[in-house]
Coordinates of C-alpha atoms and ligand atoms in Angstrom, one line a residue:
X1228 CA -17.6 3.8 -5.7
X1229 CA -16.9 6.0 -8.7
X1230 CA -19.5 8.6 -8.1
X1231 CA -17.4 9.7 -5.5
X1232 CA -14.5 10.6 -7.5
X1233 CA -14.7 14.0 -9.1
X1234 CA -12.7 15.6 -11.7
X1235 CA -11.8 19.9 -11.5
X1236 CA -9.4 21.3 -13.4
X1237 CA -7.5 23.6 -11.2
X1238 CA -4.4 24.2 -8.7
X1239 CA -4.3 21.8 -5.8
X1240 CA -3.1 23.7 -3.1
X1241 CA -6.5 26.0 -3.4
X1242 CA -8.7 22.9 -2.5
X1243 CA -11.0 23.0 0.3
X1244 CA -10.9 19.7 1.3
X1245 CA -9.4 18.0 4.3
X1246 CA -6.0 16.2 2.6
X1247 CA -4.3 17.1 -0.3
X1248 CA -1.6 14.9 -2.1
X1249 CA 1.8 15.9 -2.9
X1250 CA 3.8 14.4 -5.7
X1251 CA 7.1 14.8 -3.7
X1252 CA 10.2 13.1 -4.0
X1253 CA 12.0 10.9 -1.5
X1254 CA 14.1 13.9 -0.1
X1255 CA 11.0 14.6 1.2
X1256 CA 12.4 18.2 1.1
X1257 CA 10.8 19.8 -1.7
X1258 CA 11.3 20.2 -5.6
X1259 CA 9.5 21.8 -8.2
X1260 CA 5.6 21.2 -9.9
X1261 CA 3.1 20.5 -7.3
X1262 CA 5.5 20.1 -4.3
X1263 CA 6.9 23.5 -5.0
X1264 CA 3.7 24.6 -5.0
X1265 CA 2.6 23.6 -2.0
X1266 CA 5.6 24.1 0.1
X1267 CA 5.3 27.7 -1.2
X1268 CA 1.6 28.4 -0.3
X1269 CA 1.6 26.2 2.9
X1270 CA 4.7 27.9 4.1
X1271 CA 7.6 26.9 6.3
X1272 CA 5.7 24.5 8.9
X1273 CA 5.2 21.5 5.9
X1274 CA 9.3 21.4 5.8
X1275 CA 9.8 21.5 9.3
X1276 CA 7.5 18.7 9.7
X1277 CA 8.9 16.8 6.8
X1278 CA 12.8 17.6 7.8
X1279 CA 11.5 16.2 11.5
X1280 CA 10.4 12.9 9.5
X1281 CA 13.5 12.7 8.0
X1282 CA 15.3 13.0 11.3
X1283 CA 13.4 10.1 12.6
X1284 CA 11.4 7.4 10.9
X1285 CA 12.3 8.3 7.1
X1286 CA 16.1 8.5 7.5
X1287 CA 16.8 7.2 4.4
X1288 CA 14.2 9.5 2.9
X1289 CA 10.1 7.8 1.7
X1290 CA 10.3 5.3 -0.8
X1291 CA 8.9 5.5 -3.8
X1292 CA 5.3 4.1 -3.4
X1293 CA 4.6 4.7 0.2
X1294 CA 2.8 7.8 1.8
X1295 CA 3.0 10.3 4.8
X1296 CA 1.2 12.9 5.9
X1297 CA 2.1 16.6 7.5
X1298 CA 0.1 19.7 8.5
X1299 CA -0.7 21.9 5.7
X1300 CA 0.4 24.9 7.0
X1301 CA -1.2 27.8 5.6
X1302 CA -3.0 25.8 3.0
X1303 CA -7.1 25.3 3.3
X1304 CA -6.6 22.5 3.9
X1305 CA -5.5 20.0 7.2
X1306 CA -3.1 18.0 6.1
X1307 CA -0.7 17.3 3.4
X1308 CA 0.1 13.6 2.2
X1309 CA 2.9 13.4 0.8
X1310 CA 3.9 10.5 -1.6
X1311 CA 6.5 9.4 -4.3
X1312 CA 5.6 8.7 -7.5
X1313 CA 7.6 5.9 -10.1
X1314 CA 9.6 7.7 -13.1
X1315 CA 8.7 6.6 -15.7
X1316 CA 10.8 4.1 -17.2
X1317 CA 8.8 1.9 -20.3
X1318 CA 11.6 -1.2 -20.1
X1319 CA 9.9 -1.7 -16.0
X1320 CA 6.5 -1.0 -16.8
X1321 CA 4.9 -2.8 -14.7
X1322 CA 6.5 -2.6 -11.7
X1323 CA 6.5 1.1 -11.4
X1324 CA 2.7 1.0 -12.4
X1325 CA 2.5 -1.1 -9.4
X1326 CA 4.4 1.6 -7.6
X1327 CA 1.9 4.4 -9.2
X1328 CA -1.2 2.2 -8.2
X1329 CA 0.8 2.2 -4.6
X1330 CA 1.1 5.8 -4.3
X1331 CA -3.0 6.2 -4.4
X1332 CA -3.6 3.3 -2.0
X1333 CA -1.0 4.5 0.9
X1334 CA -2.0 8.0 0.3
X1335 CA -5.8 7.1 0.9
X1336 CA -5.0 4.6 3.7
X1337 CA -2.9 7.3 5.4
X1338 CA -6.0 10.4 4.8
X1339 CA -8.5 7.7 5.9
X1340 CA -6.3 6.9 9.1
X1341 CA -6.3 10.3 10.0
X1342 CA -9.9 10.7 9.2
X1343 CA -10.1 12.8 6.0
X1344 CA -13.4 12.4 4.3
X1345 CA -12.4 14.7 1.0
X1346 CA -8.7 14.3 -0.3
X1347 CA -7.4 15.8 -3.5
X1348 CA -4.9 13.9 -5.6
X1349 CA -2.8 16.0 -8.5
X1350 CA -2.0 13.1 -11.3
X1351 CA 1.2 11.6 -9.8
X1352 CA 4.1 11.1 -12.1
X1353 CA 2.7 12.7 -15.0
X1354 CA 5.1 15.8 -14.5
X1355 CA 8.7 16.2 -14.0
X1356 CA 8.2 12.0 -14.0
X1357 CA 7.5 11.7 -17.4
X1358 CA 4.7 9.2 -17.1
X1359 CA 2.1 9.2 -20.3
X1360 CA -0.9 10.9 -19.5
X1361 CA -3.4 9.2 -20.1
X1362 CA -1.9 5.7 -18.9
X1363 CA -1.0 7.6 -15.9
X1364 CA -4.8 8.9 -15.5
X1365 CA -5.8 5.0 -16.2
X1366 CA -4.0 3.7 -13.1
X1367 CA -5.0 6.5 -11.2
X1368 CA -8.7 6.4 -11.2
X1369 CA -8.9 2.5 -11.5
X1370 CA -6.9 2.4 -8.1
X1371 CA -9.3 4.7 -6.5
X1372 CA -12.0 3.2 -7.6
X1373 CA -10.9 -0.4 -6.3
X1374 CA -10.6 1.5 -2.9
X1375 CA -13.6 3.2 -2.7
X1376 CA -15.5 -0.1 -4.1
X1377 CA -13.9 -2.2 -1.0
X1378 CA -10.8 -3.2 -1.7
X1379 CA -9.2 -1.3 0.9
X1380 CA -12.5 -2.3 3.1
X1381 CA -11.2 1.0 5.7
X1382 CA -10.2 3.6 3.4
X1383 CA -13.0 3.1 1.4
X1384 CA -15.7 3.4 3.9
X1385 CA -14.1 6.5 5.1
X1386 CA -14.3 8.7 2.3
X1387 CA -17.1 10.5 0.9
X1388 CA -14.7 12.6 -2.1
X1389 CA -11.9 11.8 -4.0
X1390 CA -11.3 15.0 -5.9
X1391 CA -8.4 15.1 -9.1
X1392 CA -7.0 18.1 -9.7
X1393 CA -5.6 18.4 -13.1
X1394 CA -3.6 21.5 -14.0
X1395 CA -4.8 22.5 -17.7
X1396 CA -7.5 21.7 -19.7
X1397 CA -5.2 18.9 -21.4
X1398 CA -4.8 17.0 -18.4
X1399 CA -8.5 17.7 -17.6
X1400 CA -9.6 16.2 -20.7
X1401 CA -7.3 13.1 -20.9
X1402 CA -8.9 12.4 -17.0
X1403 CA -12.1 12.9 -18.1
X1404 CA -11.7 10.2 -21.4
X1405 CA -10.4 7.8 -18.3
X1406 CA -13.2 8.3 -16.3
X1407 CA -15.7 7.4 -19.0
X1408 CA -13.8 4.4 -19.8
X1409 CA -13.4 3.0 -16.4
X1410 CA -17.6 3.6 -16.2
X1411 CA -17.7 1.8 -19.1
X1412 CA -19.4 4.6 -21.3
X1413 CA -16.4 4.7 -23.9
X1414 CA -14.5 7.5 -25.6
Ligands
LIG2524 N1 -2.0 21.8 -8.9 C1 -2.4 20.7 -9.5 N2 -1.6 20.1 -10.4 C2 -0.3 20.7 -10.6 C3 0.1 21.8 -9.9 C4 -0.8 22.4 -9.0 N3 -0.5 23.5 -8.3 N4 1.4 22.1 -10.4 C5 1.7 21.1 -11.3 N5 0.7 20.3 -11.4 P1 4.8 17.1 -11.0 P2 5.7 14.2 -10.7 C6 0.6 19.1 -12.3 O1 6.0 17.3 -11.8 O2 5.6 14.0 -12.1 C7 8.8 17.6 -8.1 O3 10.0 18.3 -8.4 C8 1.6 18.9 -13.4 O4 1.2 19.7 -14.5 O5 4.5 18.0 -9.9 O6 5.2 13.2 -9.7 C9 9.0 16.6 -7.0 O7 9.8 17.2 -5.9 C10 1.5 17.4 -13.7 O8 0.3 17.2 -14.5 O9 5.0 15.6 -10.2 C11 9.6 15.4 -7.6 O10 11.0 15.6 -7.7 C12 1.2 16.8 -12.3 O11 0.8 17.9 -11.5 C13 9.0 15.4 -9.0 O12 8.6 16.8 -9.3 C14 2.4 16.2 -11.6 O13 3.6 16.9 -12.0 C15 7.7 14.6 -9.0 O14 7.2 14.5 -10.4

């Protein structure tokens, strides 16, 4: 259901809300934007966790599209769900949109398993990426919304918030045009 997605323009890793979203990398090991961020305010127990997860299960490091979670550390909030974003790459559209679409559906099916009930998503890929912002913003909220309207019948009944968190009034903005589309209300 779309009223429960919300739009705030702000830095992620200040959310009070049980799960945040990283836009990590496969390496699972850190880089820069929002997963420098986080690793820096949740301090060292997110990379222990994710170098463990490396050492086991994720070996060859999370593929792009998929989703798992870690503590938070020192952040507010529990956990950190970590996912891998397409780059963008216009000659393979639409299979890394599929990917994009992925990263929201694992990364709600993992916070929903753990039993979030608010998780905040940054807008994946639309950094260091490259994706177009307001495509990326598109496949973002449309994905959510699916999940919250049923499509993922467990996830969606879970979750009482979906919060974005755009960094800059730009990004706000370009979410905000998305979000009136997708309820039909036009530019
Ligand atoms: N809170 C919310 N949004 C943020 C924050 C923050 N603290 N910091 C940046 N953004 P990016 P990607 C915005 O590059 O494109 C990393 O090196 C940012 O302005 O973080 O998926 C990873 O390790 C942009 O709008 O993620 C990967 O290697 C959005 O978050 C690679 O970057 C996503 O930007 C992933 O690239």
């Amino acid at each position: 259901m779309v009223t429960r997605i919300t739009l705030v323009e702000g830095d992620i890793t200040e959310q009070q809300v049980d799960a945040v979203v990283n836009a990590a990398n496969s390496s699972l090991l850190g880089g820069g934007g929002v997963d420098g961020a986080i690793h820096r305010k949740g301090g060292p127990r997110i990379l222990e966790e994710c170098r463990r997860l490396r050492a086991s299960h994720w070996g060859g490091g999370l593929p792009t599209g998929r989703s798992v979670a870690t503590t938070a550390g020192r952040l507010p909030a529990r956990w950190v769900v970590h996912t891998v974003g397409p780059v963008y790459l216009a000659e393979e559209y639409e299979e890394r949109a599929e990917l994009l679409a992925s990263c929201y559906r694992e990364s709600l099916r993992t916070a929903a398993e753990l039993g979030a009930r608010t998780v905040a998503f940054p807008a994946v890929s639309a950094g260091v990426y490259g994706w177009p912002p307001a495509d990326a913003a598109r496949i973002a909220l449309g994905t959510v919304a699916e999940v919250l309207d049923g499509g993922d019948a467990q996830a969606g009944a879970e979750l009482a918030e979906v919060r974005f968190v755009l960094f800059g009034a730009e990004m706000c903005g370009v979410f905000e045009r998305a979000l009136r589309e997708l309820l039909g209300q036009g530019g």
